[in-house]
Coordinates of C-alpha atoms in Angstrom, one line a residue:
Chain A
M752 CA -124.6 151.0 14.4
S753 CA -121.7 153.5 14.7
E754 CA -121.6 155.9 17.5
T755 CA -123.8 158.7 17.4
A756 CA -121.4 161.3 18.5
G757 CA -122.0 163.7 21.1
P758 CA -119.8 166.8 21.7
A759 CA -117.1 165.8 23.8
P760 CA -116.3 168.3 26.5
E761 CA -113.3 169.3 25.1
E762 CA -111.7 168.5 21.6
A763 CA -109.1 166.5 23.4
P764 CA -107.1 163.7 21.7
P765 CA -108.6 160.2 22.0
C766 CA -107.7 158.0 25.0
V767 CA -109.7 154.8 23.9
A768 CA -110.4 154.3 20.3
V769 CA -112.6 151.3 19.4
R770 CA -113.5 150.6 15.8
D771 CA -115.8 148.1 14.8
L772 CA -115.3 145.5 17.5
V773 CA -116.8 142.1 17.1
R774 CA -116.5 139.4 19.6
T775 CA -118.6 136.0 19.3
Y776 CA -119.2 133.5 22.0
R777 CA -120.2 129.6 21.5
S778 CA -123.0 128.7 23.7
G779 CA -123.9 125.3 24.3
R780 CA -122.4 122.2 23.2
G781 CA -122.1 120.1 20.0
A782 CA -124.7 120.7 17.3
A783 CA -126.9 122.5 19.4
A784 CA -124.1 125.2 20.1
T785 CA -125.3 128.6 19.0
E786 CA -123.1 131.6 18.4
I787 CA -124.0 134.8 20.5
R788 CA -122.7 138.0 19.4
A789 CA -121.6 139.7 22.8
N790 CA -120.1 142.5 20.8
D791 CA -121.7 143.2 17.3
G792 CA -119.6 146.1 15.7
I793 CA -119.0 148.5 18.4
S794 CA -117.1 151.8 18.0
L795 CA -116.5 154.3 20.3
T796 CA -114.2 157.1 21.1
V797 CA -113.2 158.1 24.8
R798 CA -111.2 161.5 25.1
Q799 CA -108.5 162.3 27.2
G800 CA -109.9 163.5 30.6
E801 CA -113.2 162.3 30.0
I802 CA -115.4 160.4 32.5
F803 CA -117.0 158.0 30.0
G804 CA -119.9 155.6 31.0
L805 CA -120.9 152.3 29.5
L806 CA -124.6 152.0 30.3
G807 CA -126.6 149.0 29.6
P808 CA -128.6 146.0 31.2
N809 CA -127.0 142.7 32.4
G810 CA -125.7 140.8 29.4
A811 CA -125.6 143.7 27.0
G812 CA -122.0 142.9 26.3
K813 CA -120.4 145.9 28.5
S814 CA -118.1 143.6 30.3
T815 CA -117.0 141.8 27.2
L816 CA -116.1 145.3 25.6
V817 CA -114.2 146.1 28.7
R818 CA -112.2 142.9 28.8
Q819 CA -111.2 143.7 25.3
I820 CA -110.1 147.1 26.1
T821 CA -107.9 146.0 29.0
G822 CA -106.4 143.3 26.9
L823 CA -108.1 140.2 28.8
L824 CA -109.7 139.2 25.6
R825 CA -109.0 139.4 21.9
P826 CA -111.5 140.7 19.7
D827 CA -112.6 138.6 16.7
A828 CA -112.7 141.7 14.4
G829 CA -112.0 145.3 14.9
S830 CA -109.4 147.4 16.6
V831 CA -108.6 148.9 20.1
E832 CA -106.3 151.8 20.6
L833 CA -105.2 153.1 24.0
L834 CA -103.5 156.2 24.0
G835 CA -101.9 155.4 20.5
H836 CA -101.2 151.9 21.3
D837 CA -102.7 148.8 19.4
I838 CA -104.1 146.6 22.1
V839 CA -104.9 144.1 19.9
R840 CA -101.6 143.5 18.5
H841 CA -100.0 144.2 21.9
P842 CA -102.3 143.3 24.5
D843 CA -99.9 143.4 27.4
R844 CA -99.3 147.1 27.0
A845 CA -102.8 147.6 28.5
A846 CA -101.6 146.7 31.9
R847 CA -98.8 149.3 31.5
L848 CA -101.7 152.2 30.5
L849 CA -104.4 151.5 32.7
G850 CA -105.6 150.7 36.2
Y851 CA -108.5 148.0 36.1
L852 CA -111.2 147.2 38.8
G853 CA -112.6 144.2 37.8
Q854 CA -116.0 142.4 39.6
E855 CA -114.2 140.0 41.5
S856 CA -112.0 140.3 44.6
T857 CA -110.6 136.4 44.8
A858 CA -107.1 137.3 44.2
L859 CA -107.0 139.8 47.1
D860 CA -109.7 138.5 49.5
E861 CA -107.4 137.0 52.2
L862 CA -105.0 140.0 51.9
T863 CA -105.2 143.0 54.7
V864 CA -106.3 146.0 52.8
A865 CA -102.9 147.8 53.4
L866 CA -101.1 144.7 51.8
A867 CA -103.4 144.4 49.0
A868 CA -102.9 147.8 48.0
E869 CA -99.1 147.6 48.6
T870 CA -98.9 144.4 46.6
T871 CA -100.7 145.6 43.6
G872 CA -98.8 148.6 43.5
R873 CA -95.5 146.5 43.6
L874 CA -96.9 144.5 40.8
R875 CA -97.4 147.8 38.9
G876 CA -93.8 148.3 39.0
L877 CA -93.4 150.3 42.1
G878 CA -90.4 149.8 44.4
R879 CA -91.1 148.5 47.9
A880 CA -91.0 151.8 49.8
Q881 CA -92.8 153.7 46.8
A882 CA -95.6 151.1 46.8
R883 CA -96.1 151.3 50.6
G884 CA -96.2 155.5 50.6
A885 CA -98.7 155.2 47.7
A886 CA -101.0 152.5 49.1
A887 CA -101.0 154.4 52.5
E888 CA -101.8 157.9 50.7
V889 CA -104.7 156.2 48.8
L890 CA -105.9 154.5 52.1
A891 CA -106.0 157.9 53.9
E892 CA -107.9 159.5 50.9
L893 CA -110.4 157.0 50.8
G894 CA -111.0 156.8 54.5
L895 CA -109.6 153.4 54.7
T896 CA -106.9 153.6 57.2
A897 CA -109.0 152.5 60.0
I898 CA -109.3 148.9 58.5
A899 CA -106.0 148.8 56.8
Q900 CA -105.0 146.0 58.8
R901 CA -108.4 143.9 58.3
P902 CA -108.4 141.1 55.5
L903 CA -110.7 141.8 52.7
A904 CA -112.8 138.7 53.1
K905 CA -113.6 139.6 56.6
L906 CA -115.1 143.2 55.3
S907 CA -118.8 144.0 54.1
G908 CA -119.3 144.0 50.5
G909 CA -119.0 147.9 50.1
Q910 CA -115.9 148.1 52.2
R911 CA -114.3 145.2 50.0
R912 CA -115.2 146.9 46.9
L913 CA -113.8 150.2 48.3
A914 CA -110.3 148.5 49.0
C915 CA -110.2 147.1 45.6
F916 CA -110.8 150.2 44.3
A917 CA -107.8 151.6 46.4
A918 CA -105.7 148.8 45.0
A919 CA -106.6 149.8 41.6
L920 CA -105.6 153.4 42.3
V921 CA -102.1 152.6 43.6
G922 CA -99.5 153.2 40.8
D923 CA -100.7 156.1 38.8
R924 CA -101.9 155.2 35.5
P925 CA -103.5 157.5 32.9
L926 CA -106.6 155.5 32.4
L927 CA -108.7 153.9 34.8
V928 CA -111.3 151.2 33.7
L929 CA -113.8 150.5 36.5
D930 CA -116.4 148.0 36.3
E931 CA -119.2 149.0 38.4
P932 CA -117.1 150.3 41.1
T933 CA -119.7 151.3 43.5
T934 CA -121.9 148.1 43.5
G935 CA -122.5 147.5 47.4
M936 CA -121.4 150.8 48.7
D937 CA -122.9 153.2 51.1
P938 CA -123.4 156.8 50.2
V939 CA -120.2 157.9 51.8
A940 CA -118.1 155.3 50.2
R941 CA -119.5 156.3 46.9
R942 CA -118.7 159.8 47.4
A943 CA -115.2 159.0 48.4
V944 CA -114.7 157.1 45.2
W945 CA -116.2 160.0 42.9
R946 CA -114.0 162.6 44.7
A947 CA -111.1 160.2 44.1
V948 CA -111.9 160.0 40.7
D949 CA -112.5 163.8 40.3
R950 CA -109.0 164.7 41.9
R951 CA -107.1 162.2 39.6
R952 CA -108.7 164.0 36.6
A953 CA -108.3 167.5 37.9
E954 CA -104.6 167.1 38.9
R955 CA -103.4 164.6 36.1
G956 CA -106.0 164.5 33.5
T957 CA -106.8 161.0 34.3
T958 CA -109.3 159.4 32.0
V959 CA -112.0 157.1 33.4
L960 CA -114.1 154.4 31.6
L961 CA -116.9 153.3 33.7
V962 CA -118.9 150.4 33.6
T963 CA -122.3 150.8 35.0
H964 CA -126.1 150.0 35.1
N965 CA -126.9 152.6 37.7
V966 CA -128.7 155.5 36.0
I967 CA -128.5 157.9 39.0
E968 CA -124.6 157.3 38.8
A969 CA -124.5 157.7 35.4
E970 CA -126.4 161.0 35.3
T971 CA -124.3 162.7 37.9
V972 CA -121.1 161.7 37.2
L973 CA -120.5 161.0 33.7
D974 CA -119.4 163.1 30.7
R975 CA -120.6 161.2 28.0
V976 CA -122.2 157.9 28.1
A977 CA -122.5 155.2 25.5
V978 CA -125.9 152.9 25.8
I979 CA -125.0 149.4 25.0
D980 CA -127.8 146.9 24.2
D981 CA -127.4 143.4 22.6
G982 CA -123.9 144.3 21.7
R983 CA -124.4 147.3 20.1
V984 CA -123.9 151.1 21.1
I985 CA -127.4 152.4 20.6
A986 CA -126.6 155.9 21.5
C987 CA -123.5 157.8 22.6
D988 CA -123.9 161.5 23.9
T989 CA -124.0 163.4 27.4
P990 CA -126.4 162.5 29.7
G991 CA -128.3 165.6 29.1
G992 CA -128.1 164.9 25.1
L993 CA -129.6 161.6 25.7
K994 CA -132.4 162.8 27.9
A995 CA -133.3 165.4 25.0
L996 CA -134.4 162.4 23.1
V997 CA -137.3 162.1 25.5
D998 CA -137.9 165.8 26.3
G999 CA -141.4 166.9 26.3
D1000 CA -142.5 163.6 27.9
V1001 CA -143.0 163.1 31.7
R1002 CA -143.0 160.0 33.8
L1003 CA -146.1 159.3 36.4
D1004 CA -145.6 156.8 38.9
L1005 CA -148.6 155.8 41.1
V1006 CA -148.3 153.6 44.1
W1007 CA -151.5 151.9 45.2
R1008 CA -152.3 151.2 49.0
D1009 CA -153.8 147.8 48.1
E1010 CA -155.6 146.9 45.0
A1011 CA -155.9 149.4 42.2
P1012 CA -159.2 150.9 41.9
V1013 CA -160.1 149.4 38.4
G1014 CA -163.8 150.5 38.8
V1015 CA -162.7 154.0 38.1
P1016 CA -162.7 154.2 34.1
A1017 CA -159.8 156.5 33.9
V1018 CA -157.6 153.9 36.4
A1019 CA -158.8 150.9 34.1
A1020 CA -157.8 152.8 30.8
L1021 CA -154.6 153.6 32.4
R1022 CA -154.0 149.9 33.5
E1023 CA -153.7 149.0 29.5
R1024 CA -150.9 151.4 29.3
A1025 CA -149.0 151.7 32.4
E1026 CA -146.0 149.5 33.2
C1027 CA -147.3 147.4 36.2
T1028 CA -144.7 146.3 39.0
G1029 CA -146.7 145.0 41.8
R1030 CA -148.5 148.1 43.4
R1031 CA -146.6 150.6 41.5
W1032 CA -147.8 151.7 38.1
T1033 CA -145.6 153.8 35.7
V1034 CA -146.7 155.6 32.7
R1035 CA -144.7 158.0 30.3
T1036 CA -146.8 160.5 28.6
T1037 CA -147.2 164.1 27.4
P1038 CA -147.4 166.5 30.3
E1039 CA -151.3 167.4 29.4
Q1040 CA -152.3 163.7 29.6
A1041 CA -150.4 163.4 32.7
R1042 CA -152.2 166.4 34.1
E1043 CA -155.4 165.1 33.3
L1044 CA -154.3 161.6 35.1
V1045 CA -153.3 163.3 38.2
A1046 CA -156.7 165.1 38.4
A1047 CA -158.4 161.8 37.7
V1048 CA -156.5 159.9 40.4
T1049 CA -156.4 162.4 43.0
T1050 CA -160.2 162.8 43.2
G1051 CA -162.8 160.4 44.6
P1052 CA -162.4 156.6 45.0
A1053 CA -158.8 156.4 43.2
F1054 CA -157.4 159.1 45.5
A1055 CA -158.5 157.0 48.6
A1056 CA -156.6 154.0 47.1
L1057 CA -153.6 155.9 46.3
D1058 CA -150.7 155.7 48.6
D1059 CA -148.1 157.9 46.8
F1060 CA -147.7 159.4 43.3
T1061 CA -144.8 161.2 41.6
L1062 CA -144.6 163.3 38.5
A1063 CA -141.0 163.6 37.3
T1064 CA -138.9 164.9 34.2
P1065 CA -137.4 162.0 32.2
S1066 CA -134.5 160.0 33.5
L1067 CA -131.7 158.4 31.6
E1068 CA -133.7 155.2 32.2
D1069 CA -136.6 156.7 30.2
A1070 CA -134.2 157.8 27.2
Y1071 CA -132.9 154.2 27.4
L1072 CA -136.1 152.6 27.0
K1073 CA -137.0 155.1 24.4
L1074 CA -133.8 154.0 22.4
G1075 CA -135.3 150.6 21.8
G1076 CA -133.3 148.9 24.8
R1077 CA -135.3 145.8 25.1
H1078 CA -134.3 144.5 28.5
G1079 CA -135.3 147.2 31.2
G1080 CA -132.8 145.9 33.4
L1081 CA -131.4 149.2 34.7
A1082 CA -131.2 149.9 38.4
K1083 CA -133.0 153.2 39.3
Chain B
M1428 CA -125.2 167.2 42.4
T1429 CA -122.2 167.8 40.2
L1430 CA -119.0 166.3 41.9
L1431 CA -116.9 166.6 39.1
S1432 CA -115.1 169.4 37.6
A1433 CA -114.1 170.0 33.9
P1434 CA -111.1 168.2 32.8
P1435 CA -107.9 170.0 32.3
R1436 CA -107.2 170.8 28.7
T1437 CA -104.8 168.5 27.2
D1438 CA -102.4 169.7 24.3
P1439 CA -103.8 168.1 21.2
T1440 CA -100.7 168.7 19.2
T1441 CA -98.8 166.1 21.4
A1442 CA -99.0 163.1 18.7
G1443 CA -97.6 159.6 19.1
P1444 CA -98.4 156.7 21.7
A1445 CA -98.2 157.6 25.2
P1446 CA -95.2 156.4 27.4
L1447 CA -95.9 153.1 29.1
A1448 CA -95.4 152.8 32.6
P1449 CA -92.7 150.4 33.5
A1450 CA -93.7 146.9 34.0
A1451 CA -92.8 144.9 37.1
R1452 CA -89.6 143.2 36.9
L1453 CA -89.5 139.3 37.6
L1454 CA -87.6 139.1 41.1
P1455 CA -89.2 142.1 42.9
A1456 CA -92.7 140.9 41.6
L1457 CA -92.0 137.5 42.7
A1458 CA -91.1 138.9 46.3
A1459 CA -94.0 140.9 46.4
V1460 CA -96.3 137.9 45.6
Y1461 CA -94.3 135.5 47.8
R1462 CA -94.9 138.0 50.8
A1463 CA -98.4 138.6 50.0
Q1464 CA -99.1 135.0 49.8
L1465 CA -97.5 134.2 52.8
A1466 CA -99.2 136.7 54.7
R1467 CA -102.5 135.5 53.2
A1468 CA -101.6 131.9 54.4
R1469 CA -101.1 133.0 58.1
V1470 CA -104.6 134.4 57.9
A1471 CA -106.3 131.4 55.9
R1472 CA -104.4 128.3 56.0
I1473 CA -103.4 127.7 59.5
P1474 CA -106.2 125.5 60.2
L1475 CA -105.3 123.5 57.2
L1476 CA -101.8 123.3 58.0
F1477 CA -103.0 121.7 61.2
V1478 CA -105.2 119.2 59.3
A1479 CA -102.0 118.5 57.3
T1480 CA -99.8 117.7 60.5
F1481 CA -102.3 115.8 62.2
Q1482 CA -103.1 113.7 59.3
S1483 CA -99.3 112.8 59.0
V1484 CA -99.0 112.4 62.6
G1485 CA -101.9 110.0 62.4
I1486 CA -100.6 108.1 60.0
L1487 CA -97.2 107.5 61.8
V1488 CA -99.2 106.3 64.6
M1489 CA -101.2 103.8 62.7
M1490 CA -98.3 102.7 60.9
R1491 CA -96.4 102.3 64.1
G1492 CA -98.8 99.3 64.9
V1493 CA -97.5 97.8 61.6
V1494 CA -93.8 98.6 61.5
D1495 CA -91.5 97.9 64.3
A1496 CA -89.3 100.7 65.7
G1497 CA -85.7 100.7 65.0
Q1498 CA -83.3 100.9 61.8
S1499 CA -85.3 99.3 59.0
T1500 CA -86.2 100.4 55.4
A1501 CA -89.8 100.2 56.3
A1502 CA -89.5 102.7 59.5
R1503 CA -87.3 105.0 57.4
S1504 CA -89.6 105.3 54.5
V1505 CA -92.9 105.8 56.8
V1506 CA -91.2 108.7 58.6
A1507 CA -89.7 110.3 55.5
G1508 CA -93.1 109.8 53.5
S1509 CA -95.4 111.2 56.3
S1510 CA -93.0 114.4 56.3
V1511 CA -93.3 114.8 52.5
L1512 CA -96.9 114.3 52.8
V1513 CA -97.2 117.6 54.6
V1514 CA -95.7 119.1 51.5
A1515 CA -98.0 117.1 49.1
F1516 CA -101.0 118.3 51.1
V1517 CA -100.3 121.9 51.2
A1518 CA -98.4 122.6 47.8
L1519 CA -100.0 120.1 45.6
N1520 CA -103.7 119.7 46.8
L1521 CA -104.2 123.4 48.3
L1522 CA -102.3 125.0 45.6
A1523 CA -104.4 123.1 43.0
Q1524 CA -107.8 124.3 44.8
Y1525 CA -106.4 127.6 44.9
F1526 CA -105.4 128.3 41.3
G1527 CA -108.5 126.4 40.3
K1528 CA -110.7 128.8 42.3
L1529 CA -108.7 131.7 41.1
R1530 CA -109.2 130.9 37.5
A1531 CA -112.9 129.8 37.8
T1532 CA -113.9 133.3 39.7
G1533 CA -112.0 135.3 37.3
G1534 CA -109.3 136.3 40.0
L1535 CA -106.5 135.7 37.7
D1536 CA -107.8 138.9 35.7
H1537 CA -106.4 141.0 38.7
Y1538 CA -102.8 139.5 37.8
A1539 CA -103.4 139.7 33.8
T1540 CA -104.3 143.5 34.2
L1541 CA -100.9 144.1 36.1
P1542 CA -97.6 144.2 34.1
V1543 CA -96.0 141.3 36.0
P1544 CA -94.3 138.2 34.3
P1545 CA -96.3 135.0 34.7
A1546 CA -93.5 133.2 36.3
S1547 CA -93.3 135.6 39.3
V1548 CA -97.1 135.1 40.0
V1549 CA -96.7 131.1 39.7
L1550 CA -93.2 130.9 41.3
G1551 CA -94.2 133.4 44.0
T1552 CA -97.4 131.5 45.1
A1553 CA -95.7 128.1 44.9
A1554 CA -92.8 129.2 47.0
A1555 CA -95.2 130.5 49.7
Y1556 CA -97.2 127.4 49.4
A1557 CA -94.0 125.2 49.9
S1558 CA -92.4 127.1 52.7
F1559 CA -95.4 127.2 54.6
T1560 CA -95.2 123.8 54.7
L1561 CA -91.7 123.6 56.7
P1562 CA -92.9 123.5 60.3
G1563 CA -95.2 120.9 59.9
A1564 CA -92.8 118.5 57.9
V1565 CA -90.2 119.3 60.7
L1566 CA -92.5 118.5 63.5
T1567 CA -93.8 115.2 61.7
A1568 CA -90.2 114.2 61.0
A1569 CA -89.4 115.0 64.6
L1570 CA -92.0 112.8 66.0
G1571 CA -91.8 110.2 63.5
A1572 CA -88.1 109.5 64.5
V1573 CA -88.7 109.3 68.1
M1574 CA -91.5 107.1 67.6
F1575 CA -89.5 104.8 65.3
G1576 CA -86.1 105.2 67.0
L1577 CA -84.5 106.8 64.3
P1578 CA -81.8 109.7 64.6
L1579 CA -82.8 113.3 64.9
G1580 CA -79.5 114.8 63.9
Q1581 CA -80.2 114.8 60.1
L1582 CA -83.5 116.6 60.1
W1583 CA -81.6 119.7 58.7
V1584 CA -82.0 117.8 55.3
L1585 CA -85.5 118.9 55.4
L1586 CA -84.3 122.2 54.7
A1587 CA -83.5 121.1 51.2
V1588 CA -86.1 118.3 51.1
V1589 CA -88.9 120.7 51.7
P1590 CA -88.1 123.3 49.0
L1591 CA -86.9 121.0 46.2
A1592 CA -90.1 118.5 46.8
G1593 CA -92.1 121.6 47.3
A1594 CA -90.9 123.0 44.0
A1595 CA -91.9 119.7 42.1
L1596 CA -95.3 119.2 44.1
S1597 CA -96.6 122.9 44.0
G1598 CA -95.6 123.2 40.1
L1599 CA -97.9 120.1 39.8
G1600 CA -100.5 121.2 42.0
A1601 CA -100.5 124.8 40.3
A1602 CA -100.6 123.2 36.8
C1603 CA -103.5 121.1 37.8
G1604 CA -105.3 123.9 39.1
L1605 CA -104.7 126.3 36.1
L1606 CA -105.4 123.4 33.5
A1607 CA -108.5 121.9 34.9
P1608 CA -111.4 122.9 32.9
R1609 CA -113.7 123.2 36.1
Q1610 CA -112.9 124.2 39.7
E1611 CA -114.3 120.8 40.8
I1612 CA -111.8 119.0 38.5
A1613 CA -109.0 121.1 40.0
T1614 CA -110.0 120.1 43.4
M1615 CA -110.3 116.7 42.4
L1616 CA -107.0 116.5 40.8
G1617 CA -105.4 117.9 43.7
Q1618 CA -106.6 115.3 45.9
L1619 CA -106.0 112.5 43.9
G1620 CA -102.4 113.6 43.6
M1621 CA -102.4 113.9 47.3
S1622 CA -103.7 110.2 48.1
A1623 CA -100.8 109.2 45.4
A1624 CA -98.4 110.8 47.4
L1625 CA -100.1 109.2 50.7
L1626 CA -100.0 105.7 49.3
L1627 CA -96.7 105.7 47.3
G1628 CA -95.0 107.6 49.6
V1629 CA -95.6 106.4 53.0
L1630 CA -96.2 102.3 52.4
P1631 CA -92.9 100.6 52.6
V1632 CA -91.4 100.2 48.8
D1633 CA -90.7 96.4 49.2
H1634 CA -94.2 95.5 50.0
L1635 CA -95.7 97.0 46.8
P1636 CA -96.3 95.1 43.7
Q1637 CA -94.1 96.0 40.5
P1638 CA -96.6 98.2 38.6
V1639 CA -97.4 100.3 41.7
Q1640 CA -93.5 100.5 42.1
W1641 CA -93.4 102.0 38.6
L1642 CA -96.1 104.4 39.3
R1643 CA -94.4 105.4 42.2
D1644 CA -91.3 106.2 40.6
L1645 CA -93.4 108.9 38.4
L1646 CA -94.4 110.9 41.3
P1647 CA -92.0 113.6 42.1
S1648 CA -92.5 113.5 45.8
T1649 CA -90.9 109.9 45.8
Y1650 CA -87.4 111.3 45.4
G1651 CA -87.8 113.6 48.3
V1652 CA -89.1 110.7 50.2
E1653 CA -86.3 108.7 49.0
A1654 CA -83.7 111.4 49.8
F1655 CA -85.0 111.9 53.2
A1656 CA -85.3 108.3 54.1
R1657 CA -81.4 107.7 53.2
T1658 CA -80.3 110.0 55.7
F1659 CA -81.8 108.2 58.6
A1660 CA -79.5 105.2 57.8
P1661 CA -76.6 104.9 60.2
D1662 CA -74.0 105.9 57.5
P1663 CA -75.9 107.9 55.1
D1664 CA -75.1 107.6 51.1
W1665 CA -75.0 111.3 50.8
T1666 CA -74.3 110.8 46.9
M1667 CA -77.6 108.9 46.6
V1668 CA -79.2 111.7 48.6
L1669 CA -78.1 114.2 46.5
A1670 CA -79.0 112.5 43.2
D1671 CA -82.4 112.0 44.5
L1672 CA -82.7 115.9 45.4
G1673 CA -81.2 116.5 42.0
V1674 CA -84.2 114.8 40.6
C1675 CA -86.6 116.5 42.8
A1676 CA -84.9 119.6 41.6
G1677 CA -85.2 118.6 38.1
V1678 CA -88.7 117.8 38.2
G1679 CA -89.4 121.3 39.7
V1680 CA -87.9 123.0 37.2
V1681 CA -90.1 121.1 34.6
S1682 CA -93.6 121.1 36.6
L1683 CA -93.0 125.1 37.4
T1684 CA -92.3 125.8 33.8
V1685 CA -95.4 123.5 32.9
A1686 CA -97.2 125.6 35.6
T1687 CA -96.2 129.1 34.3
W1688 CA -97.1 127.8 30.7
A1689 CA -100.6 127.0 32.3
Y1690 CA -100.9 130.2 33.8
R1691 CA -100.3 132.1 30.3
R1692 CA -102.9 129.8 29.0
A1693 CA -105.3 130.6 31.6
V1694 CA -105.1 134.2 31.1
A1695 CA -104.6 133.9 27.3
R1696 CA -106.2 136.9 25.3

């Protein structure tokens, strides 16, 4: 399916233009080998200055897509253009157009934070003094100066991730491709990341392509989001636009103290429809039904067994499930 | 929470591809990689360098029980072989493991998404590993010369032997690490190479059967060992020393070229 294009925030020219991208892998060996279509005809356009997200469960094909956009992987078919450059034909140009934060830090692990940032800057073509200055600036901006002299391998997961993010920022690029940048970060570090991203966009019009499976993050920071499932774009819109797909429905979460009181008829009926994760039951329904359900569980024996309940408007995850995402693997 | 402000308006009339940022040039990038790797080695590799040096010193002690002190081919090749073994341990074995790990974990993506010439990554890393072995090689050689009653005056030759043998061995190590289909195989190849350098370099050549001698001739570290061993003679044949070092340099160029090709292949798109 091609993109169901939502309105771009501005009619800015495209930064990333992907058309009908196909990439298959062979899995297994010999006669038992099967072909897996990691990307099955993906098309999307990221406009300049946009913060664009790729949302989807593990194994949906997000990383494969990003590896093709960054020139790390050649597509079987389709085209990738970055700021007017054909990346399928000239994959080496990607490195001169974008800053990439991958999921692995092994290349930097044993360097100190300062040296990792400075070296990355030098390898992005900066002179020595320039790289050192730019690295110091980015470390200060992200609050890493205090740990600048510590090796990455000795840092906590979140700090290490932030240090790698710092390295990705040294040596300005018009496009940042960030693969799950905030994994393992505390809220302070997360805010530092989004502030740095925001600043670059405001001052230099930097475009950001973000891979995430964190719905909260997707809702708060993205201009537009493409939902990817089984190697296809199943929807592409603003977070608000996607949530409008499930407008009208609400989500009721019930948490039982112990065993669910299935003796209560309403609860027994609910069990058939709810998504049960341990003591937590989740049901998506109309507001009228939700009101009835809340009334049923907040009286009598059901209420006695109830630990907590929440009634919420739909989230991106609800939209994702409604869209037919089969894996339900999104983090809340 | 909306942390992010609206993007600035970009002029849509500006057509044509965006300008490319400059790529890093070979030598500055090589210098940056070298410096980073050396710093990294200081943090992570010092214990391993101790292991490498103690291993060589242990072999000296062991061989002292078999080989008499004094000017003999055997004594010279034991001392020279043990010294070059430090280089083989780090440049071949550890570098094969490092590149094997980098490739297996996706760490090569970091370099592949930076505009650097492949040769700068391979040469910078190889040079850092090789130069890191110099103190251990000097220490082993000095200790060996004292133990086997050989002159100490020619140890400066190590300044040529270590970089040249280092180039040949680290190119081989890097190529093994980058070409091995799995990380464990990279580790195994590195260790096999080091065992070969140990057995074929340290054992006195006169005692080896002919097929093993042919194998020895194929190993790049042999020529470093030979060159260094010759300098212990009372009147060294400097032409032969230079010839051996020339072979080392030649093998170094070839093996580093292969390693660079292997790197390109490993990050192939």
